[in-house]
Short mmCIF file of C-alpha atoms in Angstrom, two decimals:
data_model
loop_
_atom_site.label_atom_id
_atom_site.label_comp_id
_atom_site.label_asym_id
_atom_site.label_seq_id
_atom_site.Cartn_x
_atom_site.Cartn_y
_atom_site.Cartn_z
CA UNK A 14 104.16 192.67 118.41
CA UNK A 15 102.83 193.66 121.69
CA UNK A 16 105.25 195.33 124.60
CA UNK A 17 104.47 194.12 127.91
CA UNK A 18 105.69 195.95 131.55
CA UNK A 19 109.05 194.02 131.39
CA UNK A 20 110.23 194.77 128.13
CA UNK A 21 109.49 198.94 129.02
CA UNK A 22 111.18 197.74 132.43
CA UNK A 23 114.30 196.62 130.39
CA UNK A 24 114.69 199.69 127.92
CA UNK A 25 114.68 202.00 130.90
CA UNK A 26 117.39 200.10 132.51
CA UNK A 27 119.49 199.93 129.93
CA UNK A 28 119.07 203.43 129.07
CA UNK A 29 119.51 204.99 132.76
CA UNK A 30 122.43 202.33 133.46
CA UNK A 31 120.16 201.08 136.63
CA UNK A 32 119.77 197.61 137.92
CA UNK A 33 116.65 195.83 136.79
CA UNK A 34 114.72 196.10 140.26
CA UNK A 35 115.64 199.80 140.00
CA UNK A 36 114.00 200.24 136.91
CA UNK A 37 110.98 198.21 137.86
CA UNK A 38 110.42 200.74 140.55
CA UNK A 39 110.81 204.01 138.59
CA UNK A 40 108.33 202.90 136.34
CA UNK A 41 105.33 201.58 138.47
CA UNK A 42 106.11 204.84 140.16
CA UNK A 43 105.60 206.23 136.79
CA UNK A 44 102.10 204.17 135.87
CA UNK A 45 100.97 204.66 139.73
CA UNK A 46 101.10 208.39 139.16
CA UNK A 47 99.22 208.25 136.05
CA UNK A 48 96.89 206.31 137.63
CA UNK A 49 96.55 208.29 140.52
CA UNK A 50 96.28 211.62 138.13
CA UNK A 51 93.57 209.99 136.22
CA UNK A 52 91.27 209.00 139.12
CA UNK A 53 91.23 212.21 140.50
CA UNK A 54 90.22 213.50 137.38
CA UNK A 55 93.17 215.50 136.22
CA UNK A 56 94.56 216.07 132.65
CA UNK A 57 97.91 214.19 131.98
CA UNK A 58 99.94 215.87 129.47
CA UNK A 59 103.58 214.79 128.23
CA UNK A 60 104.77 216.60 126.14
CA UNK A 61 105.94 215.28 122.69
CA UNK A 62 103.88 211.87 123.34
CA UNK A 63 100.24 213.10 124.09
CA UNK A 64 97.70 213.91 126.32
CA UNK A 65 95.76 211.49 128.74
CA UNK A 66 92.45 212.71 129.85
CA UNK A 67 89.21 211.41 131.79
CA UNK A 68 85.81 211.76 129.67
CA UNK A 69 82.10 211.73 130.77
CA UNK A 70 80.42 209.59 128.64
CA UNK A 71 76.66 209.99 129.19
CA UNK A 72 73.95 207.48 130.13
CA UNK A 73 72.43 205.36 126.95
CA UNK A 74 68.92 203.83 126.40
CA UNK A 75 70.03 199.84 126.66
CA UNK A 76 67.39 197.12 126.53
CA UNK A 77 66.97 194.03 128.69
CA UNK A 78 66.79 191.09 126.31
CA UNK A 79 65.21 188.45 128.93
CA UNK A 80 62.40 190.87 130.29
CA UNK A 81 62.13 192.64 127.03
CA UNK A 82 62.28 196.33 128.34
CA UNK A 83 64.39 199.25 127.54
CA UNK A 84 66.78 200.27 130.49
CA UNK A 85 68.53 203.71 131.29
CA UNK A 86 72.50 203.08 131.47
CA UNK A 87 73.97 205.37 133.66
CA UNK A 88 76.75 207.77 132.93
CA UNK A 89 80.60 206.63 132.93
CA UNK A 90 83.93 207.78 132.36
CA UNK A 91 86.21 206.68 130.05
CA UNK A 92 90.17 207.61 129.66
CA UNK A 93 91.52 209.06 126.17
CA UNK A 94 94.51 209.59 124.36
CA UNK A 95 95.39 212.07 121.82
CA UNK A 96 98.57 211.78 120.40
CA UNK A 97 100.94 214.42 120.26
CA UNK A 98 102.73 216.06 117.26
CA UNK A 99 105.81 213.50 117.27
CA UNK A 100 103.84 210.62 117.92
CA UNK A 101 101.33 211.73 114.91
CA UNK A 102 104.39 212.52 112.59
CA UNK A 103 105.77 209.09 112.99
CA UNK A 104 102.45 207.32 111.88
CA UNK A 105 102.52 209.50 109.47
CA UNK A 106 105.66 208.23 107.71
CA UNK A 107 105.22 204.62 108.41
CA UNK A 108 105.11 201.92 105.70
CA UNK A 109 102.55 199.92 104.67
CA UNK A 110 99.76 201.25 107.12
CA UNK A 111 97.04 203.40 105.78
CA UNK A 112 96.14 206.04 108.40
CA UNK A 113 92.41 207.34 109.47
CA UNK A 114 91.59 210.17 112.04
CA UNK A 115 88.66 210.36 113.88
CA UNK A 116 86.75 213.63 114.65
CA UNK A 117 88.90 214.07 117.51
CA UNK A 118 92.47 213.84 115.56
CA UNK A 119 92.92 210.89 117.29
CA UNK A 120 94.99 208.92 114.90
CA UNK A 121 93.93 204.92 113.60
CA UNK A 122 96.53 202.53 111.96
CA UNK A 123 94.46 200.58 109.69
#
């Protein structure tokens, strides 16, 4: 099951009582701030859920298949998640799904 921007659009309108445009603007003002927070580098933290944060990966040694030569990548920057205390309890207790960490404690359902 996957949950798309209208279904997240619908919960919060049900559960503040609000119209559905109403609640469509509350949360893209929600994911625009996010957004905005994450370009400009900060660390997004909610509590209970997780924190958001911007990484520097650095540059790898690629190769170029066609001219046969190895290439420099350049740096990027990737956006994480680690999951808070609630979010990792949950997983924790659900059925069925075996659970893996990574070095990080960032939590896998497997």
């Amino acid at each position: 099951m996957k949950v798309v921007l209208q279904d997240i659009v619908r919960d919060v309108a049900q559960a503040a009582q609000l119209a559905l445009p109403d609640a469509q603007v509350v949360v893209k003002r929600l994911l625009s701030t996010l957004e905005e927070g994450l370009t400009s580098g900060q660390r997004i933290e909610i509590r209970d859920f997780g924190v958001f944060q911007v990484k520097k990966v650095s540059g790898k040694k690629g190769r170029d298949i066609l001219n046969k030569r190895s290439m420099l990548l350049p740096d990027y920057k990737k956006v994480s998640f680690k999951a808070g205390k609630n979010i990792r309890k949950w997983f924790r207790v659900l059925p069925g799904g075996t659970l893996a960490a990574d070095k990080d404690g960032q939590l896998e359902l497997l």
